[in-house]
Short mmCIF file of N, CA and C in Angstrom, two decimals:
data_model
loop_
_atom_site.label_atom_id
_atom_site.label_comp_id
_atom_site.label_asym_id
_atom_site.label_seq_id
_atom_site.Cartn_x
_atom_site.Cartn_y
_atom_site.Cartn_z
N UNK A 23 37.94 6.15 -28.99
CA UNK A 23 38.83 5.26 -28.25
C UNK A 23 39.32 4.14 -29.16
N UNK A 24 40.88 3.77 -28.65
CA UNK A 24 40.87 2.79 -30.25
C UNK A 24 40.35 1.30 -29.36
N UNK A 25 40.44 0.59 -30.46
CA UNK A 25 39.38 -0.60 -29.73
C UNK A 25 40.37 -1.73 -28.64
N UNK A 26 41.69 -1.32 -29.26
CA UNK A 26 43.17 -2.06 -29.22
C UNK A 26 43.68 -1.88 -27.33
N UNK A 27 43.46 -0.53 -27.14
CA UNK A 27 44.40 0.41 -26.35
C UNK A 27 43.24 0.99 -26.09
N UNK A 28 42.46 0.86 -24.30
CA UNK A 28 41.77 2.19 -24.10
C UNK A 28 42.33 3.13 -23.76
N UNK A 29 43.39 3.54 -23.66
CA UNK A 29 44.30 4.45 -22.98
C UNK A 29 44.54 5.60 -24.19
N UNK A 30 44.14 4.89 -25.03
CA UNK A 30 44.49 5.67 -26.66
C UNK A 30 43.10 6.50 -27.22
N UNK A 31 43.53 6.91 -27.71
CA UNK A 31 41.92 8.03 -28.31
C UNK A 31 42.53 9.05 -29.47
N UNK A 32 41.59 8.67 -30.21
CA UNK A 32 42.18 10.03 -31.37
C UNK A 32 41.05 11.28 -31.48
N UNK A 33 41.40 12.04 -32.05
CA UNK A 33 41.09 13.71 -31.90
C UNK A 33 41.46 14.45 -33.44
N UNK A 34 40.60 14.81 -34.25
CA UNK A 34 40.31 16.33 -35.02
C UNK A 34 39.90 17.41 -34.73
N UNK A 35 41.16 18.30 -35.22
CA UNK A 35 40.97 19.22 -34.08
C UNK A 35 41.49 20.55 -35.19
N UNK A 36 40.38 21.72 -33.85
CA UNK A 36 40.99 23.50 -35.32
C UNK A 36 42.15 23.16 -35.31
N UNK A 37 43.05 23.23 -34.45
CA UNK A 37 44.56 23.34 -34.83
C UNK A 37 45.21 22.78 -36.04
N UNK A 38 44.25 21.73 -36.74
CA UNK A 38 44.23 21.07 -38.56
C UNK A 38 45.32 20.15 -38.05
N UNK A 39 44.79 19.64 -36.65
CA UNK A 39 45.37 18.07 -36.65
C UNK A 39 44.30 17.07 -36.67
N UNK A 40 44.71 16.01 -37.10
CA UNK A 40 44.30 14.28 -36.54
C UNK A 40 45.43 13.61 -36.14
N UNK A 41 45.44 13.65 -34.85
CA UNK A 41 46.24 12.47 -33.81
C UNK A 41 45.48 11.63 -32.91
N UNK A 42 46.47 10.79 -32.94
CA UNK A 42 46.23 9.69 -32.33
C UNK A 42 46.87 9.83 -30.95
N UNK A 43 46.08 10.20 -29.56
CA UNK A 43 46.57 9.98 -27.91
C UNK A 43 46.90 9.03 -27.12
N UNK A 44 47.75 9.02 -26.43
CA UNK A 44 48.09 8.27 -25.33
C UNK A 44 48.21 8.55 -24.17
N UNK A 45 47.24 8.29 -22.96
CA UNK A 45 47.56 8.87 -22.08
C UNK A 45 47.95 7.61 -20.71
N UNK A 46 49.05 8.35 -20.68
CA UNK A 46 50.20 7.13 -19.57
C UNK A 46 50.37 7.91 -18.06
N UNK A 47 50.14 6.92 -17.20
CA UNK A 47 50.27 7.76 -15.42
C UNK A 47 51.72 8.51 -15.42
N UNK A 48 52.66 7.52 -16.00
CA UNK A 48 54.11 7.87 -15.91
C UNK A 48 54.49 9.07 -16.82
N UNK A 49 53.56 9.00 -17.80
CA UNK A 49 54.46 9.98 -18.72
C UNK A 49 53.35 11.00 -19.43
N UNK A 50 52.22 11.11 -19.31
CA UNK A 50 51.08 12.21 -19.50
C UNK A 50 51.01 11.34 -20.70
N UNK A 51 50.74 12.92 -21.65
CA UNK A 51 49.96 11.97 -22.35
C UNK A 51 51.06 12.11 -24.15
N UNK A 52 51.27 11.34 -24.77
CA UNK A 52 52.21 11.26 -25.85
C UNK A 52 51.17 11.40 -27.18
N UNK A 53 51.70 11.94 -28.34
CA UNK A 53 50.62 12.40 -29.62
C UNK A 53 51.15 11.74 -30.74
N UNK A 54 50.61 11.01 -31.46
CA UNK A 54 51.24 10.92 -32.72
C UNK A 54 50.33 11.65 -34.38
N UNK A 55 50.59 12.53 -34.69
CA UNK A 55 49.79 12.76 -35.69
C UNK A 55 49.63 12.44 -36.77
N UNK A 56 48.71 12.12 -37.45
CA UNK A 56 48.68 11.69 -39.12
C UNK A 56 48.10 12.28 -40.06
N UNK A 57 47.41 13.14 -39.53
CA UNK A 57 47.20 14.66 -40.88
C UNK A 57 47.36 16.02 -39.98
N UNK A 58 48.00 16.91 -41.15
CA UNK A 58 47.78 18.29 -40.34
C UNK A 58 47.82 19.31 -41.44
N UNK A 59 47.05 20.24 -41.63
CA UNK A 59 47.16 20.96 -42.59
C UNK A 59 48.17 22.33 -42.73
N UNK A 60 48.51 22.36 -41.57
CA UNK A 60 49.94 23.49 -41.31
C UNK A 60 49.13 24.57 -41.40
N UNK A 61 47.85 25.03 -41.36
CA UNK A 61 46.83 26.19 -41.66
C UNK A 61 45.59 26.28 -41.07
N UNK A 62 45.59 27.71 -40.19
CA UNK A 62 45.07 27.86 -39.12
C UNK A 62 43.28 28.60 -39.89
N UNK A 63 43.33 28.22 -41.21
CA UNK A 63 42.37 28.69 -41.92
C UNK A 63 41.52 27.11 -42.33
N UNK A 64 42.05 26.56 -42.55
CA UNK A 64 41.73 24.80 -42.66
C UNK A 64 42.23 24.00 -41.56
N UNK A 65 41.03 23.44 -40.90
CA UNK A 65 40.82 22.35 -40.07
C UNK A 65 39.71 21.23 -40.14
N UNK A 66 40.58 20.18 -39.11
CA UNK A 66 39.24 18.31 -39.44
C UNK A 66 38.28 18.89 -39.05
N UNK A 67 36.87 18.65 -39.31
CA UNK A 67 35.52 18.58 -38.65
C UNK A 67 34.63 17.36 -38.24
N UNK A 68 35.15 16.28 -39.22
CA UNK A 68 35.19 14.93 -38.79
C UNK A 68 36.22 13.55 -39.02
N UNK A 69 35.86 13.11 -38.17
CA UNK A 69 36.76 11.82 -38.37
C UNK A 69 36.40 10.15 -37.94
N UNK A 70 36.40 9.67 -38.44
CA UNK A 70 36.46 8.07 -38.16
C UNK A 70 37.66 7.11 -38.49
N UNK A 71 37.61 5.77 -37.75
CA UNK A 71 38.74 4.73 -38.03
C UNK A 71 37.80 3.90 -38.16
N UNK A 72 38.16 2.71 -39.05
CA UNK A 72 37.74 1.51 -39.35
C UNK A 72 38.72 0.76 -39.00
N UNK A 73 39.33 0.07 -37.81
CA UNK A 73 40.26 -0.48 -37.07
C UNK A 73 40.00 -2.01 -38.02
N UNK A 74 39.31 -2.46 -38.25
CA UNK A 74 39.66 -3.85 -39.11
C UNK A 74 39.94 -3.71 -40.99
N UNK A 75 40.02 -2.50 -40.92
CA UNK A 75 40.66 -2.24 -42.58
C UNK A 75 42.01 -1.17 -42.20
N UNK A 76 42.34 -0.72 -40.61
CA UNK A 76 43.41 0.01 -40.32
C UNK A 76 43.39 0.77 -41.30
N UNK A 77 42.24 1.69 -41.38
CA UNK A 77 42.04 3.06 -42.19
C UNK A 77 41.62 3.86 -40.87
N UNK A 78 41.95 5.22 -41.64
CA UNK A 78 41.69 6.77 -40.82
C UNK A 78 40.86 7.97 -42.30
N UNK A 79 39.68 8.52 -41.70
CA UNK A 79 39.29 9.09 -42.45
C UNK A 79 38.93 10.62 -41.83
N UNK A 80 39.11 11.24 -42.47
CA UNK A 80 39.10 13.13 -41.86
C UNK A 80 38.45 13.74 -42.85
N UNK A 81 37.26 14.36 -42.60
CA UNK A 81 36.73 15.70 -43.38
C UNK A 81 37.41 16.56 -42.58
N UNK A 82 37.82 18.05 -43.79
CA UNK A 82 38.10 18.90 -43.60
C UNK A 82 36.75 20.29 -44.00
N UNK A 83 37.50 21.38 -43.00
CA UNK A 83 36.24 22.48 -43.40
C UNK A 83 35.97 23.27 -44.55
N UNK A 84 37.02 22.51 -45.52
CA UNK A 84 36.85 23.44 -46.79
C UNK A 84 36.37 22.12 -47.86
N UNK A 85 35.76 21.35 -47.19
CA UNK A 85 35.43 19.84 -48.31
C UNK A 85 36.29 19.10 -49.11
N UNK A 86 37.31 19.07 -47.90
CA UNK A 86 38.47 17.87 -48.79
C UNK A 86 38.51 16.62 -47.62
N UNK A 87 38.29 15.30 -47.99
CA UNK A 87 38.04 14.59 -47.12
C UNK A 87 39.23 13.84 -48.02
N UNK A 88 40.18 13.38 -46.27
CA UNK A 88 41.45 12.38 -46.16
C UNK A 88 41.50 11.47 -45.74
N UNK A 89 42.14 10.41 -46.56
CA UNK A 89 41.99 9.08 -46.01
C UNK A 89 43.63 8.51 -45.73
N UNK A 90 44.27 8.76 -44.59
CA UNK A 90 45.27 8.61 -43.29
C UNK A 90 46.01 9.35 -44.63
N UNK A 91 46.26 10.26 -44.75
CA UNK A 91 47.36 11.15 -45.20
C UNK A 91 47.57 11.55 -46.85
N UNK A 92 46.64 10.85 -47.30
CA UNK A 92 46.63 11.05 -48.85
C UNK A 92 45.36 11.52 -48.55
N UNK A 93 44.97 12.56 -49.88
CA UNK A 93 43.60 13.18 -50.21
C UNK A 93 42.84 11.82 -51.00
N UNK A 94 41.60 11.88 -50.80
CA UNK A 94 41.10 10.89 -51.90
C UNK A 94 40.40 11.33 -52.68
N UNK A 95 40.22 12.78 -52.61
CA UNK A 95 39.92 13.56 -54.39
C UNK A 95 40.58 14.11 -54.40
N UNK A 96 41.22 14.89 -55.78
CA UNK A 96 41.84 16.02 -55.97
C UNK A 96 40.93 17.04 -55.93
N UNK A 97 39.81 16.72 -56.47
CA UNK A 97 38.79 17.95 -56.14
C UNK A 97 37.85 18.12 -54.59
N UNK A 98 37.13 18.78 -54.25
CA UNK A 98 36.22 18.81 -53.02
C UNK A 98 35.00 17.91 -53.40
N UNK A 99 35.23 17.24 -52.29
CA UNK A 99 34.13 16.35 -52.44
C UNK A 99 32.79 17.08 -52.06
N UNK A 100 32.86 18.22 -51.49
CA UNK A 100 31.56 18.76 -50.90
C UNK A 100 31.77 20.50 -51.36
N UNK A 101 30.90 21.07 -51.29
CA UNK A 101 30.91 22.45 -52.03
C UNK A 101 31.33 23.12 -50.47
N UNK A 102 31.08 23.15 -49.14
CA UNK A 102 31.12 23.89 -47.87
C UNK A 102 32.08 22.59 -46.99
N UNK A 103 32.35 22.94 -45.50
CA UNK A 103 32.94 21.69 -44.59
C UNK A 103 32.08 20.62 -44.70
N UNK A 104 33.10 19.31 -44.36
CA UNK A 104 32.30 17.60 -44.14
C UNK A 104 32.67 17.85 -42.85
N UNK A 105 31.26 17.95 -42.16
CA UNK A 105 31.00 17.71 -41.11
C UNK A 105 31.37 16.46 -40.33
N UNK A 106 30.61 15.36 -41.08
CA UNK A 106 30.06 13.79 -40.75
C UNK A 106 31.00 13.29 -41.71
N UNK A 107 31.92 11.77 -41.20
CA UNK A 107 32.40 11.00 -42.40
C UNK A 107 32.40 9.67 -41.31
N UNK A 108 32.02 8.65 -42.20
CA UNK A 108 31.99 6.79 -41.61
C UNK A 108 31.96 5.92 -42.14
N UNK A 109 32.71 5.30 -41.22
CA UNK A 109 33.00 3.64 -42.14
C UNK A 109 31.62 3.43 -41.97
N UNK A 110 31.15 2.13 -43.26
CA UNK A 110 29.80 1.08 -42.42
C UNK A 110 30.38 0.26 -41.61
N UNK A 111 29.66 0.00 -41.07
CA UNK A 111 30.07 -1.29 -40.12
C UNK A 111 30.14 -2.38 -40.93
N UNK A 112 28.83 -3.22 -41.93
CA UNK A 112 28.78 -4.26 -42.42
C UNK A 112 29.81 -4.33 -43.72
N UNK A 113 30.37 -3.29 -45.06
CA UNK A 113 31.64 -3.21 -45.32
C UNK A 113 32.67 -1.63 -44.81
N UNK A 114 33.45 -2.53 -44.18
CA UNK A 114 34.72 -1.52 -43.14
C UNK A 114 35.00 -0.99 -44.93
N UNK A 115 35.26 -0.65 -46.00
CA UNK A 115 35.63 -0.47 -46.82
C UNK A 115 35.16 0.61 -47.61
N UNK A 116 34.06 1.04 -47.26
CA UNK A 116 32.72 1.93 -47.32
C UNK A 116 32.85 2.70 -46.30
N UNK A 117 32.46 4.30 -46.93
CA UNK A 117 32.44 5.14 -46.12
C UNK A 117 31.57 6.15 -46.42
N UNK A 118 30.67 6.96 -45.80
CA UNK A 118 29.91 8.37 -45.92
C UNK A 118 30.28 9.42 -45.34
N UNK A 119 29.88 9.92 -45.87
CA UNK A 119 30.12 11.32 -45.53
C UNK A 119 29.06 12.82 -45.50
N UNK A 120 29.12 13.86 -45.15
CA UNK A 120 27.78 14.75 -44.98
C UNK A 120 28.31 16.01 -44.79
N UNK A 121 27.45 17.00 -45.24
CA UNK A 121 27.76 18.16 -44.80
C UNK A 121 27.20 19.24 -43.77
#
């Protein structure tokens, strides 16, 4: 849920999206996406936001973990899928990750 908007909620998903939801009485619910891999062979497995550094972070199932739309390795950060990826709480700037 974002912390901003409870009405809002984001989602990684097989379909090899990360969007961000809105769901409105008047108008269902509206999507905005910010990664998608166009490939039904690669999809997110995890994801977190750090809403006070307005970052988005996505493991993917082939160990490429994204940070809101750029890769942040060129190589795999993990040999199999990142399951688990998170900001810390104490620096929003810092993040883990797991397989």
């Amino acid at each position: 849920l974002d912390e901003m908007d409870p009405d809002r909620f984001y989602t990684a998903s097989i379909d090899g999206t990360v969007a961000r939801q809105l769901y409105s009485d008047k108008e269902g619910i509206r999507r905005k996406v910010f990664l998608e891999t166009n490939d039904w062979e690669k999809w997110y497995t995890g994801l977190d936001i750090s809403f006070s550094s307005q970052l988005l972070v996505a493991g993917r199932n082939n160990g490429i973990v994204s940070l809101e739309g750029e890769k942040v390795w060129d190589l795999k950060l993990h040999k199999t899928q990142c399951n688990f990826v998170q900001f810390s709480i104490r620096q929003p700037w810092m993040m883990v990750t797991s397989i």
